[in-house]
């Protein structure tokens, strides 16, 4: 398998894992702030533990060489979680999700200037198809006519999207840091940033865990965070920022499909069309010549 195909499979795998986190979140009686903090600290701890079990010495020299952008990107990741969770307070999950997945738009628009990557026509077409599909899935057309006074939720969701795009772009410049070490530092930094927010919002005072919820938390910390983030960030070493942006749409598509078939939540015709559009756009972005640019 060539490096690009391997990177693409890792990225797709991470998106499929991310898409299942909603199933676990619904079964967890903890605050979003606590869950975000737990993901950061637990994910970084278990990645470090994996290195120890593999008898692999961490490349701290590479980390020290890029310590500032690593810490900054990790902190941005934590702030991204906070803004997204806060967006849910002011508007619907559908609208927050649509705003959040504007991040690929920001990445594609910024990559020619910041990363000197050509803006390929195929990627732009795929992006537009993805955005239309996302609109169909979230039901934004009907919700926009029914709701008002949701400006804070829109702005917070878009703010989270900007921060998410920043993490993608910064990681394109951190290829010299091994994936394990890079992800450990970033997740730990995210946990540090979210920790004060968890305290201020009462994330610890209302905490009540059972054996089942504790196990679910560990699954989210190990599988949905440590393993998924490792796949995600390591895939960027062999893919362009624009490709990462397009394939990232598999995350919400997976979540929608699971909600229909496992949670038995209804999906209308527009939702089905949107799912097909996003899947087609992801395949189209990677199929064919990449020499045609705008």
Coordinates of C-alpha atoms in Angstrom, one line a residue:
X1 CA 0.0 0.0 0.0
X2 CA 1.4 3.4 -1.0
X3 CA 1.8 6.1 1.7
X4 CA -1.1 8.2 0.4
X5 CA -3.5 5.3 0.4
X6 CA -2.4 4.4 4.0
X7 CA -2.9 8.0 5.1
X8 CA -6.4 8.1 3.5
X9 CA -7.4 4.9 5.2
X10 CA -6.3 6.2 8.6
X11 CA -8.2 9.4 8.0
X12 CA -11.4 7.5 7.0
X13 CA -11.0 5.3 10.1
X14 CA -10.7 8.2 12.4
X15 CA -13.8 9.8 10.9
X16 CA -15.8 6.6 11.4
X17 CA -14.8 6.4 15.0
X18 CA -15.6 10.1 15.6
X19 CA -19.0 9.4 14.1
X20 CA -19.9 6.9 16.8
X21 CA -19.2 9.2 19.8
X22 CA -22.7 10.5 19.9
X23 CA -24.0 7.0 20.8
X24 CA -21.8 6.9 23.9
X25 CA -22.4 10.6 24.7
X26 CA -26.2 10.0 25.0
X27 CA -25.6 7.2 27.6
X28 CA -23.3 9.4 29.8
X29 CA -24.7 11.5 32.6
X30 CA -21.8 14.0 32.7
X31 CA -21.5 17.6 31.6
X32 CA -20.0 18.4 28.2
X33 CA -17.2 20.4 30.0
X34 CA -16.2 17.4 32.1
X35 CA -16.3 15.1 29.1
X36 CA -14.1 17.4 27.0
X37 CA -11.6 17.7 29.9
X38 CA -11.6 13.9 30.4
X39 CA -11.0 13.3 26.7
X40 CA -7.9 15.6 26.7
X41 CA -6.3 14.1 29.8
X42 CA -7.3 10.5 29.3
X43 CA -6.4 10.5 25.7
X44 CA -2.9 11.9 26.3
X45 CA -2.3 9.5 29.2
X46 CA -3.2 6.4 27.2
X47 CA -1.2 7.4 24.2
X48 CA 1.8 7.8 26.5
X49 CA 1.0 4.4 28.0
X50 CA 0.9 2.9 24.5
X51 CA 4.4 4.2 23.9
X52 CA 5.7 2.6 27.1
X53 CA 4.0 -0.8 26.3
X54 CA 5.6 -0.7 22.8
X55 CA 9.0 0.0 24.5
X56 CA 9.3 3.1 22.3
X57 CA 11.2 6.0 23.7
X58 CA 9.3 9.3 23.0
X59 CA 11.1 11.7 20.7
X60 CA 11.1 14.6 23.2
X61 CA 13.8 16.4 21.1
X62 CA 11.3 16.7 18.2
X63 CA 8.7 17.9 20.7
X64 CA 11.0 20.6 22.1
X65 CA 11.8 21.8 18.6
X66 CA 8.1 22.5 18.0
X67 CA 6.8 22.9 21.5
X68 CA 5.2 26.3 21.0
X69 CA 3.0 25.4 18.0
X70 CA 2.2 22.1 19.7
X71 CA 1.0 23.8 22.8
X72 CA -0.9 26.5 20.8
X73 CA -2.6 23.9 18.6
X74 CA -3.6 21.9 21.7
X75 CA -5.0 24.9 23.4
X76 CA -6.9 25.8 20.3
X77 CA -8.4 22.3 20.3
X78 CA -9.6 22.8 23.9
X79 CA -11.1 26.2 23.0
X80 CA -12.7 24.6 20.0
X81 CA -14.5 22.1 22.2
X82 CA -15.7 24.8 24.5
X83 CA -17.2 27.0 21.8
X84 CA -18.9 24.0 20.1
X85 CA -20.5 22.9 23.4
X86 CA -21.6 26.5 24.2
X87 CA -23.1 26.8 20.7
X88 CA -25.5 24.0 21.6
X89 CA -26.9 26.1 24.4
X90 CA -28.1 28.9 22.1
X91 CA -29.3 27.0 19.0
X92 CA -30.1 23.5 17.8
X93 CA -27.6 20.8 17.4
X94 CA -28.4 20.8 13.6
X95 CA -27.5 24.4 13.2
X96 CA -24.4 24.1 15.5
X97 CA -23.2 21.2 13.4
X98 CA -23.7 23.0 10.1
X99 CA -21.7 26.0 11.5
X100 CA -19.0 23.7 12.8
X101 CA -18.6 21.9 9.6
X102 CA -17.9 25.2 7.8
X103 CA -14.3 24.5 9.0
X104 CA -13.4 22.8 5.7
X105 CA -14.4 25.9 3.9
X106 CA -11.9 27.9 5.9
X107 CA -9.2 25.3 5.4
X108 CA -9.7 25.2 1.6
X109 CA -9.7 28.9 1.3
X110 CA -6.7 29.4 3.6
X111 CA -4.5 26.5 2.2
X112 CA -3.3 28.3 -1.0
X113 CA -2.1 31.2 1.1
X114 CA -0.8 29.5 4.2
X115 CA 0.3 26.1 2.8
X116 CA 0.9 27.1 -0.8
X117 CA -1.3 24.3 -2.0
X118 CA -3.2 24.8 -5.3
X119 CA -7.0 25.2 -5.1
X120 CA -8.0 22.2 -7.2
X121 CA -11.3 22.5 -9.1
X122 CA -12.2 18.9 -8.2
X123 CA -11.8 19.7 -4.5
X124 CA -13.9 22.9 -4.8
X125 CA -16.7 21.1 -6.5
X126 CA -16.6 18.3 -3.9
X127 CA -16.7 20.9 -1.1
X128 CA -19.8 22.6 -2.6
X129 CA -21.5 19.2 -2.9
X130 CA -20.6 18.4 0.7
X131 CA -22.0 21.7 1.9
X132 CA -25.3 21.2 0.1
X133 CA -25.5 17.6 1.5
X134 CA -24.8 18.9 5.0
X135 CA -27.7 21.5 4.6
X136 CA -30.0 18.7 3.6
X137 CA -29.0 16.4 6.6
X138 CA -29.3 19.1 9.2
X139 CA -32.6 20.5 7.9
X140 CA -31.3 24.0 7.9
X141 CA -33.7 25.1 5.2
X142 CA -36.8 24.5 7.4
X143 CA -35.2 25.4 10.7
X144 CA -34.0 28.8 9.4
X145 CA -37.6 29.8 8.7
X146 CA -38.9 28.7 12.1
X147 CA -36.3 30.0 14.5
X148 CA -35.0 33.5 15.4
X149 CA -32.7 35.0 18.0
X150 CA -30.1 32.4 17.5
X151 CA -27.2 34.7 16.6
X152 CA -25.0 33.7 19.6
X153 CA -25.2 30.0 18.6
X154 CA -24.3 30.8 15.0
X155 CA -21.3 32.8 16.0
X156 CA -20.1 30.3 18.6
X157 CA -20.5 27.5 16.1
X158 CA -18.6 29.4 13.4
X159 CA -15.9 30.3 16.0
X160 CA -15.5 26.6 16.8
X161 CA -15.2 26.0 13.0
X162 CA -12.4 28.6 12.7
X163 CA -10.5 27.0 15.6
X164 CA -10.9 23.5 14.1
X165 CA -9.6 24.8 10.8
X166 CA -6.6 26.3 12.6
X167 CA -5.7 22.9 14.2
X168 CA -5.8 21.3 10.8
X169 CA -3.6 24.0 9.3
X170 CA -1.1 24.0 12.1
X171 CA -0.7 20.3 12.0
X172 CA 0.4 20.5 8.4
X173 CA 3.5 22.3 9.7
X174 CA 4.2 19.7 12.4
X175 CA 5.1 16.7 10.3
X176 CA 8.6 16.6 11.9
X177 CA 7.0 15.6 15.2
X178 CA 6.0 11.9 15.4
X179 CA 2.3 11.3 15.6
X180 CA 2.3 9.8 19.1
X181 CA 4.2 12.6 20.7
X182 CA 2.4 15.3 18.8
X183 CA -1.0 14.0 19.8
X184 CA 0.0 13.5 23.4
X185 CA 1.1 17.1 23.8
X186 CA -1.9 18.5 22.0
X187 CA -4.5 16.5 23.9
X188 CA -2.9 17.3 27.3
X189 CA -2.9 21.0 26.4
X190 CA -6.5 20.8 25.4
X191 CA -7.3 19.2 28.8
X192 CA -5.5 22.0 30.6
X193 CA -7.5 24.7 28.7
X194 CA -10.8 23.0 29.4
X195 CA -10.1 22.3 33.1
X196 CA -11.0 25.8 34.4
X197 CA -14.1 25.9 32.2
X198 CA -15.2 22.6 33.7
X199 CA -14.8 24.0 37.2
X200 CA -16.6 27.3 36.5
X201 CA -19.6 25.5 34.9
X202 CA -20.0 23.0 37.7
X203 CA -18.8 20.0 35.7
X204 CA -17.4 18.4 38.9
X205 CA -20.1 19.2 41.4
X206 CA -22.8 17.4 39.4
X207 CA -20.6 14.4 38.7
X208 CA -22.1 11.0 39.4
X209 CA -20.5 7.9 37.9
X210 CA -21.6 4.2 37.9
X211 CA -19.6 1.3 36.7
X212 CA -21.2 1.4 33.3
X213 CA -20.7 5.1 32.8
X214 CA -17.1 4.8 34.0
X215 CA -16.5 2.1 31.3
X216 CA -18.1 4.3 28.7
X217 CA -15.9 7.2 29.7
X218 CA -12.8 5.0 29.3
X219 CA -14.0 3.9 25.8
X220 CA -14.4 7.6 24.8
X221 CA -11.0 8.4 26.3
X222 CA -9.1 5.5 24.7
X223 CA -10.9 4.7 21.5
X224 CA -12.6 8.0 20.5
X225 CA -9.8 10.2 21.6
X226 CA -6.4 8.5 21.9
X227 CA -6.7 6.1 19.0
X228 CA -8.9 8.3 16.8
X229 CA -6.7 11.4 17.2
X230 CA -3.6 9.3 16.4
X231 CA -5.2 8.1 13.2
X232 CA -6.4 11.6 12.4
X233 CA -3.2 13.6 12.9
X234 CA -0.9 10.9 11.4
X235 CA -3.0 10.8 8.2
X236 CA -2.2 14.5 7.6
X237 CA 1.4 13.7 6.9
X238 CA 0.5 12.2 3.6
X239 CA -2.6 14.2 2.6
X240 CA -3.3 17.8 1.6
X241 CA -5.3 20.0 3.9
X242 CA -8.0 20.2 1.3
X243 CA -8.3 16.4 1.2
X244 CA -8.5 16.3 5.0
X245 CA -11.2 18.9 4.9
X246 CA -13.4 16.9 2.4
X247 CA -13.0 13.5 4.1
X248 CA -13.9 15.0 7.5
X249 CA -17.5 15.1 6.3
X250 CA -17.6 11.3 6.9
X251 CA -17.8 12.1 10.6
X252 CA -21.3 13.6 10.5
X253 CA -22.5 11.2 7.9
X254 CA -21.6 8.3 10.1
X255 CA -23.4 9.9 13.0
X256 CA -26.5 10.4 11.0
X257 CA -26.6 6.9 9.7
X258 CA -26.1 5.4 13.2
X259 CA -28.9 7.6 14.6
X260 CA -31.2 6.2 11.9
X261 CA -30.3 2.5 12.2
X262 CA -29.3 2.1 15.8
X263 CA -31.2 4.9 17.6
X264 CA -34.2 4.7 15.2
X265 CA -34.3 8.4 14.7
X266 CA -36.2 9.4 11.5
X267 CA -34.5 10.6 8.3
X268 CA -36.5 12.3 5.6
X269 CA -35.8 12.2 1.9
X270 CA -33.6 15.3 2.0
X271 CA -31.5 13.7 4.7
X272 CA -31.0 10.6 2.5
X273 CA -30.1 12.8 -0.5
X274 CA -27.6 14.8 1.7
X275 CA -25.9 11.6 2.9
X276 CA -25.5 10.4 -0.7
X277 CA -24.1 13.8 -1.8
X278 CA -21.5 13.9 1.0
X279 CA -20.3 10.3 0.3
X280 CA -20.1 11.0 -3.4
X281 CA -18.2 14.2 -2.8
X282 CA -15.7 12.4 -0.6
X283 CA -15.1 9.8 -3.3
X284 CA -15.0 12.3 -6.1
X285 CA -12.4 14.4 -4.3
X286 CA -9.9 11.5 -4.4
X287 CA -10.7 10.1 -7.8
X288 CA -9.1 11.3 -11.0
X289 CA -6.6 13.8 -11.9
X290 CA -5.6 16.5 -9.4
X291 CA -3.9 18.8 -12.0
X292 CA -6.8 20.9 -12.8
X293 CA -6.9 24.0 -10.6
X294 CA -8.8 27.2 -10.2

